[in-house]
Amino acid sequence: MADSPVVTGAPLIGVVSLQGGVSEHVAALQESGARTRLVRRPEELGGLDGIVVPGGESSVLDKLSRAFGLAAPLKASVAGGLPTLATCAGLLLLSDELTDAAPGQQTLQVLRVRARRNAFGRQLASFETSLSVKGVGEDVEAVFIRAPVIEQVGTGVEVIAQVDDRVVGVRQGAITALAFHPELTPDRRIHADFVSSVAAHLSLAA
């Protein structure tokens, strides 16, 4: 898929399109003022100003990212400072360590956290709530679907969101990682904040 139409000054943000809520993230980013590109292959990382790693099934996301040759260059891009928004399974893919990983499941090890898969239960335990997200605002709408939690954070990782004292959002440098799905709600503040941070990053690099 070609990049979305050029809007003067709009950052170009890729959305990893191996599975999960790809179209919902694309819509939220475009509504927040970004151009978008679907990313499945290494060459599609070139020229991006930011990247979104959506949710889905984390073990499948791991396998597909390696099968398409995307895992290693994605890791290099994120570790190199490319602004990144990861949600649900995307958070798990970036994590240093997983509790209750699927057999053979690997991660990119760019986010200094230990996360647990399906920590809130299976599909029937999915729920919606509103929470405070540091730097974004209060009463942010969030959808949790087979959601992970972050059990331990490492040096340089800031907790930005919690549910009942369970960590569901962190920020590490240019990485924002969330256990929930902001793209499944009409609340665009998460994406708007990410697009603004990417634009600010571009201004500093200019």
PDB file of C-alpha atoms in Angstrom:
ATOM      1  CA  MET A   1       0.000   0.000   0.000  1.00  0.00           C
ATOM      2  CA  ALA A   2       1.291   3.455  -0.928  1.00  0.00           C
ATOM      3  CA  ASP A   3       1.827   6.172   1.631  1.00  0.00           C
ATOM      4  CA  SER A   4      -1.281   8.165   2.451  1.00  0.00           C
ATOM      5  CA  PRO A   5      -1.545  11.547   0.659  1.00  0.00           C
ATOM      6  CA  VAL A   6       1.069  14.150   1.526  1.00  0.00           C
ATOM      7  CA  VAL A   7      -0.026  16.791   3.997  1.00  0.00           C
ATOM      8  CA  THR A   8       2.482  19.585   4.416  1.00  0.00           C
ATOM      9  CA  GLY A   9       4.416  19.097   7.646  1.00  0.00           C
ATOM     10  CA  ALA A  10       2.639  15.843   8.511  1.00  0.00           C
ATOM     11  CA  PRO A  11       4.925  13.105   9.889  1.00  0.00           C
ATOM     12  CA  LEU A  12       4.992   9.738   8.106  1.00  0.00           C
ATOM     13  CA  ILE A  13       4.141   6.965  10.570  1.00  0.00           C
ATOM     14  CA  GLY A  14       4.297   3.287   9.700  1.00  0.00           C
ATOM     15  CA  VAL A  15       1.884   0.691  11.051  1.00  0.00           C
ATOM     16  CA  VAL A  16       3.189  -2.875  11.260  1.00  0.00           C
ATOM     17  CA  SER A  17       0.553  -4.734   9.246  1.00  0.00           C
ATOM     18  CA  LEU A  18       1.183  -8.384   9.991  1.00  0.00           C
ATOM     19  CA  GLN A  19      -2.060  -8.819  11.944  1.00  0.00           C
ATOM     20  CA  GLY A  20      -4.240  -7.083  14.524  1.00  0.00           C
ATOM     21  CA  GLY A  21      -5.954  -3.701  14.560  1.00  0.00           C
ATOM     22  CA  VAL A  22      -4.093  -2.211  11.612  1.00  0.00           C
ATOM     23  CA  SER A  23      -6.896  -0.278   9.925  1.00  0.00           C
ATOM     24  CA  GLU A  24      -8.067   1.164  13.249  1.00  0.00           C
ATOM     25  CA  HIS A  25      -4.587   2.514  13.996  1.00  0.00           C
ATOM     26  CA  VAL A  26      -4.299   3.936  10.481  1.00  0.00           C
ATOM     27  CA  ALA A  27      -7.616   5.773  10.877  1.00  0.00           C
ATOM     28  CA  ALA A  28      -6.662   7.126  14.305  1.00  0.00           C
ATOM     29  CA  LEU A  29      -3.268   8.343  13.065  1.00  0.00           C
ATOM     30  CA  GLN A  30      -4.714  10.037   9.991  1.00  0.00           C
ATOM     31  CA  GLU A  31      -7.415  11.703  12.079  1.00  0.00           C
ATOM     32  CA  SER A  32      -4.591  12.958  14.320  1.00  0.00           C
ATOM     33  CA  GLY A  33      -2.762  14.605  11.420  1.00  0.00           C
ATOM     34  CA  ALA A  34      -0.239  11.972  10.324  1.00  0.00           C
ATOM     35  CA  ARG A  35       0.487  10.338   6.997  1.00  0.00           C
ATOM     36  CA  THR A  36       0.643   6.554   7.190  1.00  0.00           C
ATOM     37  CA  ARG A  37       2.325   3.574   5.558  1.00  0.00           C
ATOM     38  CA  LEU A  38       1.624  -0.123   6.053  1.00  0.00           C
ATOM     39  CA  VAL A  39       4.806  -1.988   7.000  1.00  0.00           C
ATOM     40  CA  ARG A  40       5.362  -5.695   6.388  1.00  0.00           C
ATOM     41  CA  ARG A  41       8.834  -5.839   4.863  1.00  0.00           C
ATOM     42  CA  PRO A  42      12.190  -4.332   5.906  1.00  0.00           C
ATOM     43  CA  GLU A  43      12.372  -1.864   3.010  1.00  0.00           C
ATOM     44  CA  GLU A  44       9.098  -0.289   4.132  1.00  0.00           C
ATOM     45  CA  LEU A  45      10.797   0.995   7.293  1.00  0.00           C
ATOM     46  CA  GLY A  46      12.856   3.431   5.239  1.00  0.00           C
ATOM     47  CA  GLY A  47      12.006   7.108   5.602  1.00  0.00           C
ATOM     48  CA  LEU A  48       9.545   6.680   8.465  1.00  0.00           C
ATOM     49  CA  ASP A  49       9.255   9.294  11.198  1.00  0.00           C
ATOM     50  CA  GLY A  50       7.544   6.896  13.629  1.00  0.00           C
ATOM     51  CA  ILE A  51       6.133   3.383  13.893  1.00  0.00           C
ATOM     52  CA  VAL A  52       3.100   1.728  15.499  1.00  0.00           C
ATOM     53  CA  VAL A  53       3.188  -1.949  16.523  1.00  0.00           C
ATOM     54  CA  PRO A  54      -0.470  -3.024  16.946  1.00  0.00           C
ATOM     55  CA  GLY A  55      -2.048  -5.719  19.037  1.00  0.00           C
ATOM     56  CA  GLY A  56      -3.089  -9.180  17.897  1.00  0.00           C
ATOM     57  CA  GLU A  57      -1.736 -12.539  19.013  1.00  0.00           C
ATOM     58  CA  SER A  58       1.786 -11.994  20.339  1.00  0.00           C
ATOM     59  CA  SER A  59       3.229 -15.383  19.412  1.00  0.00           C
ATOM     60  CA  VAL A  60       1.854 -15.072  15.863  1.00  0.00           C
ATOM     61  CA  LEU A  61       3.179 -11.517  15.605  1.00  0.00           C
ATOM     62  CA  ASP A  62       6.604 -12.827  16.625  1.00  0.00           C
ATOM     63  CA  LYS A  63       6.549 -15.636  14.045  1.00  0.00           C
ATOM     64  CA  LEU A  64       5.297 -13.429  11.220  1.00  0.00           C
ATOM     65  CA  SER A  65       7.803 -10.656  11.935  1.00  0.00           C
ATOM     66  CA  ARG A  66      10.622 -13.185  11.646  1.00  0.00           C
ATOM     67  CA  ALA A  67       9.106 -14.889   8.595  1.00  0.00           C
ATOM     68  CA  PHE A  68       8.880 -11.568   6.731  1.00  0.00           C
ATOM     69  CA  GLY A  69      12.417 -10.610   7.760  1.00  0.00           C
ATOM     70  CA  LEU A  70      11.046  -7.635   9.658  1.00  0.00           C
ATOM     71  CA  ALA A  71      12.063  -8.533  13.218  1.00  0.00           C
ATOM     72  CA  ALA A  72      15.749  -7.610  13.102  1.00  0.00           C
ATOM     73  CA  PRO A  73      15.425  -4.304  11.189  1.00  0.00           C
ATOM     74  CA  LEU A  74      12.425  -3.313  13.314  1.00  0.00           C
ATOM     75  CA  LYS A  75      14.467  -3.970  16.437  1.00  0.00           C
ATOM     76  CA  ALA A  76      17.327  -1.872  15.051  1.00  0.00           C
ATOM     77  CA  SER A  77      14.985   0.992  14.154  1.00  0.00           C
ATOM     78  CA  VAL A  78      13.264   1.085  17.554  1.00  0.00           C
ATOM     79  CA  ALA A  79      16.535   0.675  19.453  1.00  0.00           C
ATOM     80  CA  GLY A  80      17.978   3.459  17.297  1.00  0.00           C
ATOM     81  CA  GLY A  81      15.387   5.944  18.533  1.00  0.00           C
ATOM     82  CA  LEU A  82      12.534   5.727  16.016  1.00  0.00           C
ATOM     83  CA  PRO A  83       9.463   6.996  17.907  1.00  0.00           C
ATOM     84  CA  THR A  84       7.307   3.949  18.620  1.00  0.00           C
ATOM     85  CA  LEU A  85       3.792   3.295  19.892  1.00  0.00           C
ATOM     86  CA  ALA A  86       3.160  -0.341  20.837  1.00  0.00           C
ATOM     87  CA  THR A  87      -0.225  -1.650  21.975  1.00  0.00           C
ATOM     88  CA  CYS A  88      -1.150  -4.964  23.620  1.00  0.00           C
ATOM     89  CA  ALA A  89       0.704  -7.697  21.683  1.00  0.00           C
ATOM     90  CA  GLY A  90       3.010  -4.993  20.338  1.00  0.00           C
ATOM     91  CA  LEU A  91       4.100  -4.296  23.906  1.00  0.00           C
ATOM     92  CA  LEU A  92       4.882  -7.990  24.350  1.00  0.00           C
ATOM     93  CA  LEU A  93       6.906  -8.088  21.130  1.00  0.00           C
ATOM     94  CA  LEU A  94       9.125  -5.222  22.317  1.00  0.00           C
ATOM     95  CA  SER A  95       9.612  -6.461  25.897  1.00  0.00           C
ATOM     96  CA  ASP A  96      12.887  -7.745  27.293  1.00  0.00           C
ATOM     97  CA  GLU A  97      11.210 -10.680  29.011  1.00  0.00           C
ATOM     98  CA  LEU A  98       7.865 -12.490  28.999  1.00  0.00           C
ATOM     99  CA  THR A  99       6.180 -14.448  31.746  1.00  0.00           C
ATOM    100  CA  ASP A 100       4.139 -17.375  30.421  1.00  0.00           C
ATOM    101  CA  ALA A 101       5.522 -17.069  26.886  1.00  0.00           C
ATOM    102  CA  ALA A 102       4.293 -19.497  24.240  1.00  0.00           C
ATOM    103  CA  PRO A 103       6.736 -22.297  23.341  1.00  0.00           C
ATOM    104  CA  GLY A 104       9.526 -20.824  21.229  1.00  0.00           C
ATOM    105  CA  GLN A 105       8.188 -17.287  21.470  1.00  0.00           C
ATOM    106  CA  GLN A 106      10.812 -14.576  21.015  1.00  0.00           C
ATOM    107  CA  THR A 107      10.821 -10.834  21.637  1.00  0.00           C
ATOM    108  CA  LEU A 108      12.795  -7.903  20.250  1.00  0.00           C
ATOM    109  CA  GLN A 109      14.171  -6.999  23.705  1.00  0.00           C
ATOM    110  CA  VAL A 110      14.138  -3.229  23.208  1.00  0.00           C
ATOM    111  CA  LEU A 111      11.806  -2.333  26.096  1.00  0.00           C
ATOM    112  CA  ARG A 112      13.235  -2.873  29.579  1.00  0.00           C
ATOM    113  CA  VAL A 113      10.205  -4.556  31.144  1.00  0.00           C
ATOM    114  CA  ARG A 114       8.965  -7.995  32.090  1.00  0.00           C
ATOM    115  CA  ALA A 115       5.414  -8.520  30.865  1.00  0.00           C
ATOM    116  CA  ARG A 116       2.838 -11.259  31.375  1.00  0.00           C
ATOM    117  CA  ARG A 117       0.582 -12.442  28.557  1.00  0.00           C
ATOM    118  CA  ASN A 118      -3.204 -12.603  29.057  1.00  0.00           C
ATOM    119  CA  ALA A 119      -2.833 -11.256  32.592  1.00  0.00           C
ATOM    120  CA  PHE A 120      -6.470 -10.108  32.781  1.00  0.00           C
ATOM    121  CA  GLY A 121      -7.809 -13.433  31.504  1.00  0.00           C
ATOM    122  CA  ARG A 122      -8.970 -14.762  28.168  1.00  0.00           C
ATOM    123  CA  GLN A 123     -11.375 -13.215  25.631  1.00  0.00           C
ATOM    124  CA  LEU A 124     -14.425 -13.425  27.915  1.00  0.00           C
ATOM    125  CA  ALA A 125     -12.594 -11.319  30.508  1.00  0.00           C
ATOM    126  CA  SER A 126     -12.178  -8.392  28.112  1.00  0.00           C
ATOM    127  CA  PHE A 127     -13.353  -5.042  29.432  1.00  0.00           C
ATOM    128  CA  GLU A 128     -13.429  -1.286  28.851  1.00  0.00           C
ATOM    129  CA  THR A 129     -12.484   1.388  31.320  1.00  0.00           C
ATOM    130  CA  SER A 130     -11.169   4.919  31.561  1.00  0.00           C
ATOM    131  CA  LEU A 131      -7.833   5.721  33.117  1.00  0.00           C
ATOM    132  CA  SER A 132      -5.257   8.409  33.617  1.00  0.00           C
ATOM    133  CA  VAL A 133      -2.336   8.392  31.188  1.00  0.00           C
ATOM    134  CA  LYS A 134       0.569  10.593  32.218  1.00  0.00           C
ATOM    135  CA  GLY A 135       1.254  13.262  29.634  1.00  0.00           C
ATOM    136  CA  VAL A 136      -2.029  12.568  27.838  1.00  0.00           C
ATOM    137  CA  GLY A 137      -4.871  13.230  30.273  1.00  0.00           C
ATOM    138  CA  GLU A 138      -7.549  11.874  32.566  1.00  0.00           C
ATOM    139  CA  ASP A 139     -10.448   9.572  31.694  1.00  0.00           C
ATOM    140  CA  VAL A 140      -8.702   8.169  28.616  1.00  0.00           C
ATOM    141  CA  GLU A 141     -10.864   5.441  27.073  1.00  0.00           C
ATOM    142  CA  ALA A 142      -9.152   2.033  26.998  1.00  0.00           C
ATOM    143  CA  VAL A 143     -10.192  -1.398  25.744  1.00  0.00           C
ATOM    144  CA  PHE A 144      -8.501  -4.454  27.277  1.00  0.00           C
ATOM    145  CA  ILE A 145      -8.671  -7.681  25.222  1.00  0.00           C
ATOM    146  CA  ARG A 146      -6.653 -10.652  26.553  1.00  0.00           C
ATOM    147  CA  ALA A 147      -4.425  -7.888  27.807  1.00  0.00           C
ATOM    148  CA  PRO A 148      -0.940  -8.199  29.266  1.00  0.00           C
ATOM    149  CA  VAL A 149       0.390  -6.417  32.328  1.00  0.00           C
ATOM    150  CA  ILE A 150       3.871  -5.171  33.054  1.00  0.00           C
ATOM    151  CA  GLU A 151       5.203  -7.000  36.088  1.00  0.00           C
ATOM    152  CA  GLN A 152       8.570  -5.266  36.362  1.00  0.00           C
ATOM    153  CA  VAL A 153      10.116  -2.119  34.918  1.00  0.00           C
ATOM    154  CA  GLY A 154      13.815  -1.511  34.407  1.00  0.00           C
ATOM    155  CA  THR A 155      16.054   1.529  34.527  1.00  0.00           C
ATOM    156  CA  GLY A 156      14.805   4.470  32.510  1.00  0.00           C
ATOM    157  CA  VAL A 157      11.248   3.153  32.164  1.00  0.00           C
ATOM    158  CA  GLU A 158       8.490   5.468  33.399  1.00  0.00           C
ATOM    159  CA  VAL A 159       5.089   4.129  34.438  1.00  0.00           C
ATOM    160  CA  ILE A 160       2.378   6.236  32.761  1.00  0.00           C
ATOM    161  CA  ALA A 161      -0.820   4.212  33.322  1.00  0.00           C
ATOM    162  CA  GLN A 162      -2.190   1.735  35.864  1.00  0.00           C
ATOM    163  CA  VAL A 163      -5.393  -0.205  36.503  1.00  0.00           C
ATOM    164  CA  ASP A 164      -5.926  -1.252  40.119  1.00  0.00           C
ATOM    165  CA  ASP A 165      -2.187  -0.818  40.797  1.00  0.00           C
ATOM    166  CA  ARG A 166      -1.301  -3.013  37.813  1.00  0.00           C
ATOM    167  CA  VAL A 167       1.008  -1.318  35.307  1.00  0.00           C
ATOM    168  CA  VAL A 168      -0.590  -1.058  31.856  1.00  0.00           C
ATOM    169  CA  GLY A 169       1.411   1.751  30.273  1.00  0.00           C
ATOM    170  CA  VAL A 170       5.083   2.769  30.189  1.00  0.00           C
ATOM    171  CA  ARG A 171       7.361   5.160  28.397  1.00  0.00           C
ATOM    172  CA  GLN A 172      11.055   4.544  27.709  1.00  0.00           C
ATOM    173  CA  GLY A 173      12.714   7.260  25.685  1.00  0.00           C
ATOM    174  CA  ALA A 174      10.867   7.442  22.353  1.00  0.00           C
ATOM    175  CA  ILE A 175       8.880   4.250  23.062  1.00  0.00           C
ATOM    176  CA  THR A 176       5.331   4.355  24.434  1.00  0.00           C
ATOM    177  CA  ALA A 177       3.937   0.912  25.228  1.00  0.00           C
ATOM    178  CA  LEU A 178       0.357   0.227  26.318  1.00  0.00           C
ATOM    179  CA  ALA A 179      -1.378  -2.979  27.389  1.00  0.00           C
ATOM    180  CA  PHE A 180      -4.694  -1.745  25.986  1.00  0.00           C
ATOM    181  CA  HIS A 181      -6.224  -0.772  22.632  1.00  0.00           C
ATOM    182  CA  PRO A 182      -6.726   2.999  22.266  1.00  0.00           C
ATOM    183  CA  GLU A 183      -7.466   2.532  18.567  1.00  0.00           C
ATOM    184  CA  LEU A 184     -10.768   0.758  19.355  1.00  0.00           C
ATOM    185  CA  THR A 185     -12.327   3.840  20.945  1.00  0.00           C
ATOM    186  CA  PRO A 186     -13.316   7.270  19.580  1.00  0.00           C
ATOM    187  CA  ASP A 187     -10.887   8.881  22.050  1.00  0.00           C
ATOM    188  CA  ARG A 188      -7.959  10.012  19.881  1.00  0.00           C
ATOM    189  CA  ARG A 189      -5.777  11.567  22.583  1.00  0.00           C
ATOM    190  CA  ILE A 190      -3.245   8.722  22.666  1.00  0.00           C
ATOM    191  CA  HIS A 191      -2.668   8.911  18.919  1.00  0.00           C
ATOM    192  CA  ALA A 192      -2.723  12.704  18.854  1.00  0.00           C
ATOM    193  CA  ASP A 193      -0.096  12.779  21.601  1.00  0.00           C
ATOM    194  CA  PHE A 194       2.045  10.277  19.691  1.00  0.00           C
ATOM    195  CA  VAL A 195       1.787  12.235  16.435  1.00  0.00           C
ATOM    196  CA  SER A 196       2.722  15.428  18.302  1.00  0.00           C
ATOM    197  CA  SER A 197       5.732  13.711  19.882  1.00  0.00           C
ATOM    198  CA  VAL A 198       6.875  12.463  16.467  1.00  0.00           C
ATOM    199  CA  ALA A 199       6.552  15.966  15.037  1.00  0.00           C
ATOM    200  CA  ALA A 200       8.535  17.362  17.980  1.00  0.00           C
ATOM    201  CA  HIS A 201      11.218  14.723  17.423  1.00  0.00           C
ATOM    202  CA  LEU A 202      11.469  15.796  13.801  1.00  0.00           C
ATOM    203  CA  SER A 203      11.830  19.452  14.796  1.00  0.00           C
ATOM    204  CA  LEU A 204      14.663  18.633  17.176  1.00  0.00           C
ATOM    205  CA  ALA A 205      16.427  16.567  14.516  1.00  0.00           C
ATOM    206  CA  ALA A 206      16.125  19.295  11.877  1.00  0.00           C
TER     207      ALA A 206
END
